[in-house]
Amino acid sequence: MDQIKIGAFIAECRKKRGWTQNQLAEQLGLTGKAVSKWETGRSMPDLSLFSSLCSLLEISVNELMAGAYISEEELRSKTDEVLMEVITNWLGQEERERKASGDKSERILKVSNVSKIYETENRKTLAVDDVSFEVQQGSFVGIMGKSGSGKTTLLNLIATIDKPTDGKVDIGGQIITDLSECKRAQFRREHLGFIFQEYNLLDTLTIYENIALALTVKDTLRENRNQIISELAERLAITSVVDRYPYEVSGGQRQRCACARAVAAKPDIILADEPTGALDSHAARQLLDIFVMLCREYGTTILMVTHDVLSASYCDRILFMQDGRIEAALSRGQMSRPDFLTKILEKIVWMEEGGNVF
Ligand code: ADP
Ligand code: MG
């Protein structure tokens, strides 16, 4: 984001409307000094002002962030770029401070000897079998494995949606497996974000209300809530569908809405179960890029179940599950994404051949 360019663009648009800095400031309830600071690139308008500033200057938020008028043809590619900027800008201060004060290599998740047995009438299924692992804050961890290997069960145990038969789950120093049902629900709302392949959204609420849900939980002021949702909706190209119900929009739009909701809540951990499963490759890559950016820039931790090798190659580390156990792990280290993808494929083949037995 080029603050000086944005400042110059604000000045250009303001002059076009024939206003002084003070006249523009007045309409926004600010002093002329604030506008002067933007225009010289010394500061950026607060996100809560974006909408009113843009409508006064008759420009789009995309154009404001790009610091230039954007033609219709360029809009699509610019939108992706600007999405990153806005999330970065908006998550900005608070998260940056948190990151600065926190130890970067802090452990956020510790799973200790966790097992889950499902008992039905005449059958017991050991869905997760004595699993232990740790996850550092800000890392992007993938869980892979064949269908039925226990990935979703493991994720649900961490998500506090399900309770383990045995073992402990510690998230940020809280042993969540010890919490009461009521406390677990509160913990889930305050610290976790969810993205699933399907059933992400409540069908009885509109897209707008679905995103708002995350912010209601965080006690975000009503005016800020509207602001945040319209910004995110515009960035994620779902503005035209915010008043529709989930079953009235496409799968890609539903998933972008789910992403907006997960990001809006600024959770400590995002738990994603096959999030790209129903998306086309463009939408999938866009989502994965957002995930990587959230980890790198803001220390968000992401745990993603996937059976897609391409999606997995975006991760820092992969845990491979088989019959409820973690049978292997791979770290990306300094590897390029294509090299990591090859390594993941090799590991899958090795496991299929029974390599884990030896
Ligand atoms: P994955 O996500 O890797 O496909 P799951 O975690 O969904 O695997 O399932 C692991 C095993 O547990 C499977 O054998 C599945 O049939 C069983 N299972 C999952 N959920 C339940 C349930 N609610 N009741 C009984 N068995 C279940
Ligand atoms: Mg599953």
CSV table of C-alpha atoms and ligand atoms in Angstrom, one decimal:
chain,number,residue,atom,x,y,z
A,1,MET,CA,0.0,0.0,0.0
A,2,ASP,CA,1.5,3.3,-1.1
A,3,GLN,CA,0.4,5.9,1.5
A,4,ILE,CA,1.8,8.8,-0.4
A,5,LYS,CA,0.1,7.8,-3.6
A,6,ILE,CA,-3.2,7.4,-1.7
A,7,GLY,CA,-2.8,10.8,-0.1
A,8,ALA,CA,-2.1,12.5,-3.5
A,9,PHE,CA,-5.2,10.7,-4.9
A,10,ILE,CA,-7.4,12.0,-2.0
A,11,ALA,CA,-6.1,15.5,-2.7
A,12,GLU,CA,-6.8,15.2,-6.4
A,13,CYS,CA,-10.4,13.9,-5.8
A,14,ARG,CA,-11.0,16.6,-3.2
A,15,LYS,CA,-9.9,19.4,-5.5
A,16,LYS,CA,-12.0,18.0,-8.3
A,17,ARG,CA,-15.0,18.5,-6.0
A,18,GLY,CA,-13.8,22.1,-5.3
A,19,TRP,CA,-13.4,21.6,-1.6
A,20,THR,CA,-10.7,22.8,0.8
A,21,GLN,CA,-9.1,20.4,3.3
A,22,ASN,CA,-11.3,21.9,6.0
A,23,GLN,CA,-14.5,21.5,3.9
A,24,LEU,CA,-13.8,17.9,3.4
A,25,ALA,CA,-12.8,17.4,7.0
A,26,GLU,CA,-16.0,19.0,8.3
A,27,GLN,CA,-18.2,16.6,6.4
A,28,LEU,CA,-16.4,13.7,8.0
A,29,GLY,CA,-16.5,15.3,11.5
A,30,LEU,CA,-12.7,15.8,11.5
A,31,THR,CA,-10.2,18.6,11.6
A,32,GLY,CA,-8.5,19.9,8.5
A,33,LYS,CA,-5.2,18.7,10.1
A,34,ALA,CA,-6.3,15.1,9.7
A,35,VAL,CA,-7.0,15.5,6.0
A,36,SER,CA,-3.7,17.3,5.6
A,37,LYS,CA,-1.9,14.4,7.2
A,38,TRP,CA,-3.6,11.9,4.8
A,39,GLU,CA,-2.8,14.0,1.8
A,40,THR,CA,0.9,14.2,2.6
A,41,GLY,CA,1.1,10.5,3.3
A,42,ARG,CA,1.8,10.9,7.0
A,43,SER,CA,-1.3,8.9,8.0
A,44,MET,CA,-4.1,6.8,6.5
A,45,PRO,CA,-7.8,7.4,7.0
A,46,ASP,CA,-9.3,5.1,9.6
A,47,LEU,CA,-11.1,2.2,8.2
A,48,SER,CA,-14.4,3.3,9.8
A,49,LEU,CA,-14.2,6.4,7.5
A,50,PHE,CA,-13.6,4.6,4.3
A,51,SER,CA,-17.2,4.4,3.2
A,52,SER,CA,-18.1,8.0,3.9
A,53,LEU,CA,-14.9,9.3,2.5
A,54,CYS,CA,-15.3,7.3,-0.7
A,55,SER,CA,-18.9,8.3,-1.2
A,56,LEU,CA,-18.0,12.0,-0.7
A,57,LEU,CA,-15.1,11.7,-3.2
A,58,GLU,CA,-17.2,9.6,-5.5
A,59,ILE,CA,-14.6,6.8,-5.7
A,60,SER,CA,-14.7,3.1,-4.8
A,61,VAL,CA,-12.8,1.7,-1.8
A,62,ASN,CA,-10.7,-0.2,-4.3
A,63,GLU,CA,-9.7,3.0,-5.9
A,64,LEU,CA,-8.9,4.7,-2.6
A,65,MET,CA,-6.6,1.8,-1.6
A,66,ALA,CA,-5.0,1.7,-5.1
A,67,GLY,CA,-4.6,5.5,-5.0
A,68,ALA,CA,-5.9,5.8,-8.6
A,69,TYR,CA,-9.0,5.4,-10.7
A,70,ILE,CA,-9.5,1.8,-11.7
A,71,SER,CA,-11.0,0.9,-15.1
A,72,GLU,CA,-13.7,-1.7,-15.4
A,73,GLU,CA,-11.4,-4.2,-17.0
A,74,GLU,CA,-8.8,-4.0,-14.3
A,75,LEU,CA,-11.3,-4.3,-11.5
A,76,ARG,CA,-11.1,-8.1,-11.1
A,77,SER,CA,-7.4,-8.4,-10.6
A,78,LYS,CA,-7.2,-5.3,-8.6
A,79,THR,CA,-9.9,-6.6,-6.3
A,80,ASP,CA,-7.7,-9.6,-5.2
A,81,GLU,CA,-4.7,-7.3,-4.6
A,82,VAL,CA,-6.8,-4.8,-2.6
A,83,LEU,CA,-8.4,-7.5,-0.6
A,84,MET,CA,-5.1,-8.3,1.0
A,85,GLU,CA,-4.4,-4.7,1.6
A,86,VAL,CA,-7.6,-4.0,3.4
A,87,ILE,CA,-7.5,-7.1,5.6
A,88,THR,CA,-3.9,-6.1,6.4
A,89,ASN,CA,-4.9,-2.5,7.1
A,90,TRP,CA,-8.0,-3.3,9.0
A,91,LEU,CA,-6.5,-6.1,11.2
A,92,GLY,CA,-3.6,-3.7,11.5
A,93,GLN,CA,-2.9,-2.0,14.8
A,94,GLU,CA,-4.4,-4.3,17.3
A,95,GLU,CA,-2.9,-7.4,15.9
A,96,ARG,CA,0.5,-5.8,15.2
A,97,GLU,CA,0.6,-4.8,18.9
A,98,ARG,CA,-0.3,-8.3,20.0
A,99,LYS,CA,2.3,-9.7,17.8
A,100,ALA,CA,5.0,-7.3,19.0
A,101,SER,CA,4.2,-8.1,22.7
A,102,GLY,CA,4.0,-11.8,22.2
A,103,ASP,CA,6.7,-14.4,21.8
A,104,LYS,CA,6.6,-15.3,18.1
A,105,SER,CA,7.3,-19.0,18.7
A,106,GLU,CA,4.7,-19.4,21.4
A,107,ARG,CA,2.8,-22.6,21.4
A,108,ILE,CA,-0.9,-22.1,20.8
A,109,LEU,CA,-2.2,-25.7,20.7
A,110,LYS,CA,-1.1,-28.8,22.5
A,111,VAL,CA,-3.0,-32.1,21.9
A,112,SER,CA,-2.0,-34.8,24.4
A,113,ASN,CA,-2.9,-38.4,24.1
A,114,VAL,CA,-6.3,-37.7,22.6
A,115,SER,CA,-8.6,-40.6,21.7
A,116,LYS,CA,-12.2,-40.7,20.6
A,117,ILE,CA,-14.3,-43.8,20.6
A,118,TYR,CA,-17.7,-43.7,19.0
A,119,GLU,CA,-20.1,-46.2,20.4
A,120,THR,CA,-23.2,-47.2,18.4
A,121,GLU,CA,-25.6,-50.0,19.3
A,122,ASN,CA,-23.4,-52.9,18.5
A,123,ARG,CA,-20.2,-51.3,17.3
A,124,LYS,CA,-17.3,-49.3,18.7
A,125,THR,CA,-15.2,-47.2,16.4
A,126,LEU,CA,-11.8,-45.9,17.5
A,127,ALA,CA,-11.9,-42.8,15.3
A,128,VAL,CA,-8.9,-41.0,16.9
A,129,ASP,CA,-6.3,-43.2,18.6
A,130,ASP,CA,-3.8,-41.6,21.1
A,131,VAL,CA,-2.9,-38.6,19.1
A,132,SER,CA,-0.4,-36.0,20.4
A,133,PHE,CA,1.1,-33.0,18.7
A,134,GLU,CA,1.8,-29.3,19.2
A,135,VAL,CA,1.2,-26.3,17.0
A,136,GLN,CA,3.1,-23.0,17.2
A,137,GLN,CA,1.3,-19.7,17.0
A,138,GLY,CA,1.1,-18.3,13.4
A,139,SER,CA,1.7,-21.6,11.6
A,140,PHE,CA,-0.4,-23.1,8.9
A,141,VAL,CA,-0.8,-26.8,9.6
A,142,GLY,CA,-2.5,-29.3,7.2
A,143,ILE,CA,-4.0,-32.6,8.2
A,144,MET,CA,-4.2,-35.2,5.4
A,145,GLY,CA,-5.3,-38.8,5.2
A,146,LYS,CA,-7.8,-41.1,3.5
A,147,SER,CA,-11.5,-40.8,4.0
A,148,GLY,CA,-12.4,-42.3,7.4
A,149,SER,CA,-8.9,-41.8,8.9
A,150,GLY,CA,-10.3,-39.6,11.6
A,151,LYS,CA,-9.4,-36.1,10.3
A,152,THR,CA,-12.8,-34.5,10.9
A,153,THR,CA,-13.1,-36.1,14.3
A,154,LEU,CA,-9.7,-34.8,15.4
A,155,LEU,CA,-10.7,-31.3,14.2
A,156,ASN,CA,-14.0,-31.4,16.0
A,157,LEU,CA,-12.2,-32.4,19.2
A,158,ILE,CA,-10.0,-29.4,18.9
A,159,ALA,CA,-12.9,-27.2,17.9
A,160,THR,CA,-14.7,-28.1,21.2
A,161,ILE,CA,-17.6,-29.4,19.1
A,162,ASP,CA,-16.9,-32.9,20.3
A,163,LYS,CA,-15.4,-34.3,23.6
A,164,PRO,CA,-12.5,-36.8,23.6
A,165,THR,CA,-12.9,-40.1,25.3
A,166,ASP,CA,-9.4,-39.7,26.6
A,167,GLY,CA,-6.6,-37.1,26.6
A,168,LYS,CA,-6.3,-33.3,26.8
A,169,VAL,CA,-6.5,-30.4,24.4
A,170,ASP,CA,-4.8,-27.1,25.5
A,171,ILE,CA,-5.5,-23.9,23.5
A,172,GLY,CA,-3.5,-20.9,24.6
A,173,GLY,CA,-3.0,-22.3,28.1
A,174,GLN,CA,-6.7,-23.2,28.6
A,175,ILE,CA,-7.4,-26.9,28.9
A,176,ILE,CA,-10.6,-26.8,26.8
A,177,THR,CA,-11.4,-30.5,27.4
A,178,ASP,CA,-12.0,-29.6,31.1
A,179,LEU,CA,-14.4,-26.8,30.5
A,180,SER,CA,-18.2,-27.1,31.0
A,181,GLU,CA,-20.4,-27.2,28.0
A,182,CYS,CA,-21.4,-23.5,28.5
A,183,LYS,CA,-17.8,-22.4,28.9
A,184,ARG,CA,-16.7,-24.3,25.9
A,185,ALA,CA,-19.3,-22.6,23.7
A,186,GLN,CA,-18.1,-19.2,25.0
A,187,PHE,CA,-14.5,-20.2,24.3
A,188,ARG,CA,-15.4,-21.3,20.8
A,189,ARG,CA,-17.1,-18.0,20.0
A,190,GLU,CA,-14.3,-15.9,21.3
A,191,HIS,CA,-11.2,-17.8,20.2
A,192,LEU,CA,-12.1,-20.0,17.2
A,193,GLY,CA,-13.1,-19.4,13.6
A,194,PHE,CA,-14.6,-22.1,11.4
A,195,ILE,CA,-14.6,-22.8,7.7
A,196,PHE,CA,-16.1,-26.0,6.5
A,197,GLN,CA,-16.7,-27.4,3.0
A,198,GLU,CA,-20.5,-27.1,3.5
A,199,TYR,CA,-22.9,-26.1,6.2
A,200,ASN,CA,-20.8,-23.0,6.9
A,201,LEU,CA,-23.7,-20.7,7.0
A,202,LEU,CA,-27.0,-20.6,8.8
A,203,ASP,CA,-29.7,-21.0,6.2
A,204,THR,CA,-32.3,-18.9,8.1
A,205,LEU,CA,-30.0,-15.8,8.0
A,206,THR,CA,-28.9,-13.7,5.1
A,207,ILE,CA,-25.3,-13.5,4.0
A,208,TYR,CA,-25.1,-10.1,5.8
A,209,GLU,CA,-26.5,-11.5,9.0
A,210,ASN,CA,-24.2,-14.5,8.8
A,211,ILE,CA,-21.1,-12.3,8.8
A,212,ALA,CA,-22.7,-10.0,11.4
A,213,LEU,CA,-23.0,-13.0,13.7
A,214,ALA,CA,-19.3,-13.1,14.3
A,215,LEU,CA,-19.1,-9.5,15.2
A,216,THR,CA,-22.1,-9.6,17.5
A,217,VAL,CA,-20.3,-12.2,19.5
A,218,LYS,CA,-17.3,-9.8,19.8
A,219,ASP,CA,-19.5,-6.9,20.9
A,220,THR,CA,-18.5,-4.8,18.0
A,221,LEU,CA,-20.4,-1.5,17.9
A,222,ARG,CA,-23.3,-1.5,15.5
A,223,GLU,CA,-21.9,1.3,13.2
A,224,ASN,CA,-18.5,-0.3,13.0
A,225,ARG,CA,-20.2,-3.6,12.3
A,226,ASN,CA,-21.9,-2.2,9.2
A,227,GLN,CA,-18.7,-0.7,8.1
A,228,ILE,CA,-16.6,-3.8,8.5
A,229,ILE,CA,-19.2,-6.0,6.7
A,230,SER,CA,-19.6,-3.7,3.7
A,231,GLU,CA,-15.8,-3.5,3.4
A,232,LEU,CA,-15.3,-7.2,3.6
A,233,ALA,CA,-18.2,-7.9,1.3
A,234,GLU,CA,-16.8,-5.6,-1.3
A,235,ARG,CA,-13.4,-7.1,-1.0
A,236,LEU,CA,-14.7,-10.6,-1.3
A,237,ALA,CA,-17.0,-9.7,-4.2
A,238,ILE,CA,-20.2,-10.6,-2.4
A,239,THR,CA,-21.7,-7.2,-2.1
A,240,SER,CA,-24.5,-8.0,-4.6
A,241,VAL,CA,-25.6,-11.0,-2.6
A,242,VAL,CA,-25.4,-9.9,1.0
A,243,ASP,CA,-29.2,-9.7,1.3
A,244,ARG,CA,-29.7,-13.1,-0.1
A,245,TYR,CA,-29.9,-16.4,1.8
A,246,PRO,CA,-27.1,-18.9,1.5
A,247,TYR,CA,-29.1,-21.3,-0.6
A,248,GLU,CA,-29.6,-18.5,-3.2
A,249,VAL,CA,-25.9,-17.9,-3.9
A,250,SER,CA,-23.1,-20.0,-5.5
A,251,GLY,CA,-20.7,-22.3,-3.6
A,252,GLY,CA,-17.8,-19.9,-4.2
A,253,GLN,CA,-19.9,-17.0,-2.8
A,254,ARG,CA,-20.9,-19.0,0.2
A,255,GLN,CA,-17.3,-19.9,0.9
A,256,ARG,CA,-16.2,-16.3,0.6
A,257,CYS,CA,-18.9,-15.3,3.0
A,258,ALA,CA,-17.6,-18.0,5.4
A,259,CYS,CA,-14.2,-16.6,5.0
A,260,ALA,CA,-15.4,-13.0,5.7
A,261,ARG,CA,-17.1,-14.3,8.8
A,262,ALA,CA,-14.0,-16.2,10.1
A,263,VAL,CA,-11.7,-13.2,9.4
A,264,ALA,CA,-14.1,-10.7,10.9
A,265,ALA,CA,-14.0,-12.4,14.3
A,266,LYS,CA,-10.2,-12.3,14.4
A,267,PRO,CA,-9.9,-15.7,16.0
A,268,ASP,CA,-6.7,-17.2,17.5
A,269,ILE,CA,-7.1,-20.4,15.5
A,270,ILE,CA,-9.0,-20.9,12.3
A,271,LEU,CA,-10.2,-24.5,11.9
A,272,ALA,CA,-11.0,-25.4,8.3
A,273,ASP,CA,-12.4,-28.8,7.2
A,274,GLU,CA,-11.9,-29.2,3.4
A,275,PRO,CA,-12.4,-25.5,2.9
A,276,THR,CA,-11.5,-25.6,-0.8
A,277,GLY,CA,-13.4,-28.8,-1.5
A,278,ALA,CA,-16.2,-27.2,-3.4
A,279,LEU,CA,-14.4,-24.3,-5.0
A,280,ASP,CA,-13.0,-23.8,-8.5
A,281,SER,CA,-9.2,-23.4,-8.7
A,282,HIS,CA,-9.2,-19.6,-8.8
A,283,ALA,CA,-11.5,-19.3,-5.7
A,284,ALA,CA,-9.4,-22.0,-3.9
A,285,ARG,CA,-6.1,-20.2,-4.6
A,286,GLN,CA,-7.6,-16.9,-3.4
A,287,LEU,CA,-8.7,-18.5,-0.2
A,288,LEU,CA,-5.3,-20.2,0.4
A,289,ASP,CA,-3.5,-16.9,-0.3
A,290,ILE,CA,-5.6,-15.2,2.4
A,291,PHE,CA,-4.8,-18.0,4.8
A,292,VAL,CA,-1.1,-17.7,4.2
A,293,MET,CA,-1.2,-13.9,4.6
A,294,LEU,CA,-3.2,-14.2,7.9
A,295,CYS,CA,-0.5,-16.6,9.3
A,296,ARG,CA,2.5,-14.5,8.2
A,297,GLU,CA,1.3,-11.1,9.0
A,298,TYR,CA,-1.0,-11.5,11.9
A,299,GLY,CA,0.1,-14.6,13.7
A,300,THR,CA,-3.2,-16.4,13.1
A,301,THR,CA,-2.9,-20.1,13.4
A,302,ILE,CA,-4.7,-22.2,10.9
A,303,LEU,CA,-5.5,-25.9,11.1
A,304,MET,CA,-6.8,-27.2,7.8
A,305,VAL,CA,-8.0,-30.7,6.9
A,306,THR,CA,-7.6,-31.4,3.2
A,307,HIS,CA,-7.1,-34.3,0.9
A,308,ASP,CA,-6.1,-32.0,-1.9
A,309,VAL,CA,-2.3,-32.0,-2.4
A,310,LEU,CA,-2.3,-28.5,-4.0
A,311,SER,CA,-4.1,-27.0,-1.0
A,312,ALA,CA,-1.7,-28.9,1.4
A,313,SER,CA,1.3,-27.4,-0.4
A,314,TYR,CA,0.4,-24.0,1.0
A,315,CYS,CA,0.9,-25.2,4.6
A,316,ASP,CA,4.0,-25.0,6.7
A,317,ARG,CA,3.6,-28.5,8.1
A,318,ILE,CA,1.5,-31.6,7.2
A,319,LEU,CA,0.3,-34.3,9.6
A,320,PHE,CA,-0.7,-37.5,7.9
A,321,MET,CA,-3.4,-39.6,9.5
A,322,GLN,CA,-4.1,-43.2,9.1
A,323,ASP,CA,-6.6,-45.3,11.1
A,324,GLY,CA,-7.0,-42.6,13.7
A,325,ARG,CA,-3.3,-42.1,14.3
A,326,ILE,CA,-0.7,-39.6,13.1
A,327,GLU,CA,1.6,-41.8,11.2
A,328,ALA,CA,3.9,-39.2,9.6
A,329,ALA,CA,4.6,-35.5,9.4
A,330,LEU,CA,6.4,-33.2,7.0
A,331,SER,CA,7.7,-29.7,7.5
A,332,ARG,CA,8.1,-27.3,4.5
A,333,GLY,CA,11.1,-25.4,6.0
A,334,GLN,CA,12.8,-23.4,3.2
A,335,MET,CA,11.3,-25.6,0.4
A,336,SER,CA,9.5,-23.9,-2.5
A,337,ARG,CA,5.8,-24.7,-2.9
A,338,PRO,CA,6.3,-27.0,-5.9
A,339,ASP,CA,9.1,-28.9,-4.1
A,340,PHE,CA,6.9,-29.3,-1.0
A,341,LEU,CA,4.1,-30.5,-3.2
A,342,THR,CA,6.4,-33.2,-4.6
A,343,LYS,CA,7.5,-34.2,-1.1
A,344,ILE,CA,3.8,-34.5,0.0
A,345,LEU,CA,3.0,-36.7,-3.0
A,346,GLU,CA,6.0,-38.9,-2.2
A,347,LYS,CA,4.9,-39.3,1.4
A,348,ILE,CA,1.4,-40.3,0.3
A,349,VAL,CA,2.7,-42.9,-2.0
A,350,TRP,CA,5.0,-44.2,0.7
A,351,MET,CA,2.1,-44.5,3.1
A,352,GLU,CA,-0.1,-46.2,0.6
A,353,GLU,CA,2.7,-48.8,0.1
A,354,GLY,CA,2.6,-49.5,3.8
A,355,GLY,CA,5.8,-47.6,4.6
A,356,ASN,CA,4.5,-46.7,8.0
A,357,VAL,CA,4.5,-50.3,9.1
A,358,PHE,CA,8.3,-50.5,9.1
B,1,ADP,P1,-12.3,-38.4,7.9
B,1,ADP,O1,-12.7,-37.0,8.2
B,1,ADP,O2,-10.9,-38.6,7.9
B,1,ADP,O3,-13.0,-38.9,6.7
B,1,ADP,P2,-13.9,-39.1,10.3
B,1,ADP,O4,-13.3,-38.4,11.4
B,1,ADP,O5,-15.2,-38.4,9.7
B,1,ADP,O6,-12.9,-39.3,9.1
B,1,ADP,O7,-14.3,-40.5,10.7
B,1,ADP,C1,-13.4,-41.4,11.4
B,1,ADP,C2,-14.1,-42.7,11.7
B,1,ADP,O8,-15.1,-42.5,12.8
B,1,ADP,C3,-14.9,-43.3,10.6
B,1,ADP,O9,-14.8,-44.7,10.7
B,1,ADP,C4,-16.3,-42.9,10.8
B,1,ADP,O10,-17.2,-43.8,10.3
B,1,ADP,C5,-16.4,-42.8,12.3
B,1,ADP,N1,-17.3,-41.8,12.8
B,1,ADP,C6,-17.2,-40.5,12.6
B,1,ADP,N2,-18.2,-39.8,13.2
B,1,ADP,C7,-19.0,-40.7,13.8
B,1,ADP,C8,-20.2,-40.7,14.6
B,1,ADP,N3,-20.7,-39.6,15.0
B,1,ADP,N4,-20.6,-41.9,15.1
B,1,ADP,C9,-20.0,-43.0,14.8
B,1,ADP,N5,-18.9,-43.2,14.1
B,1,ADP,C10,-18.4,-42.0,13.6
B,2,MG,MG,-13.9,-35.6,7.1
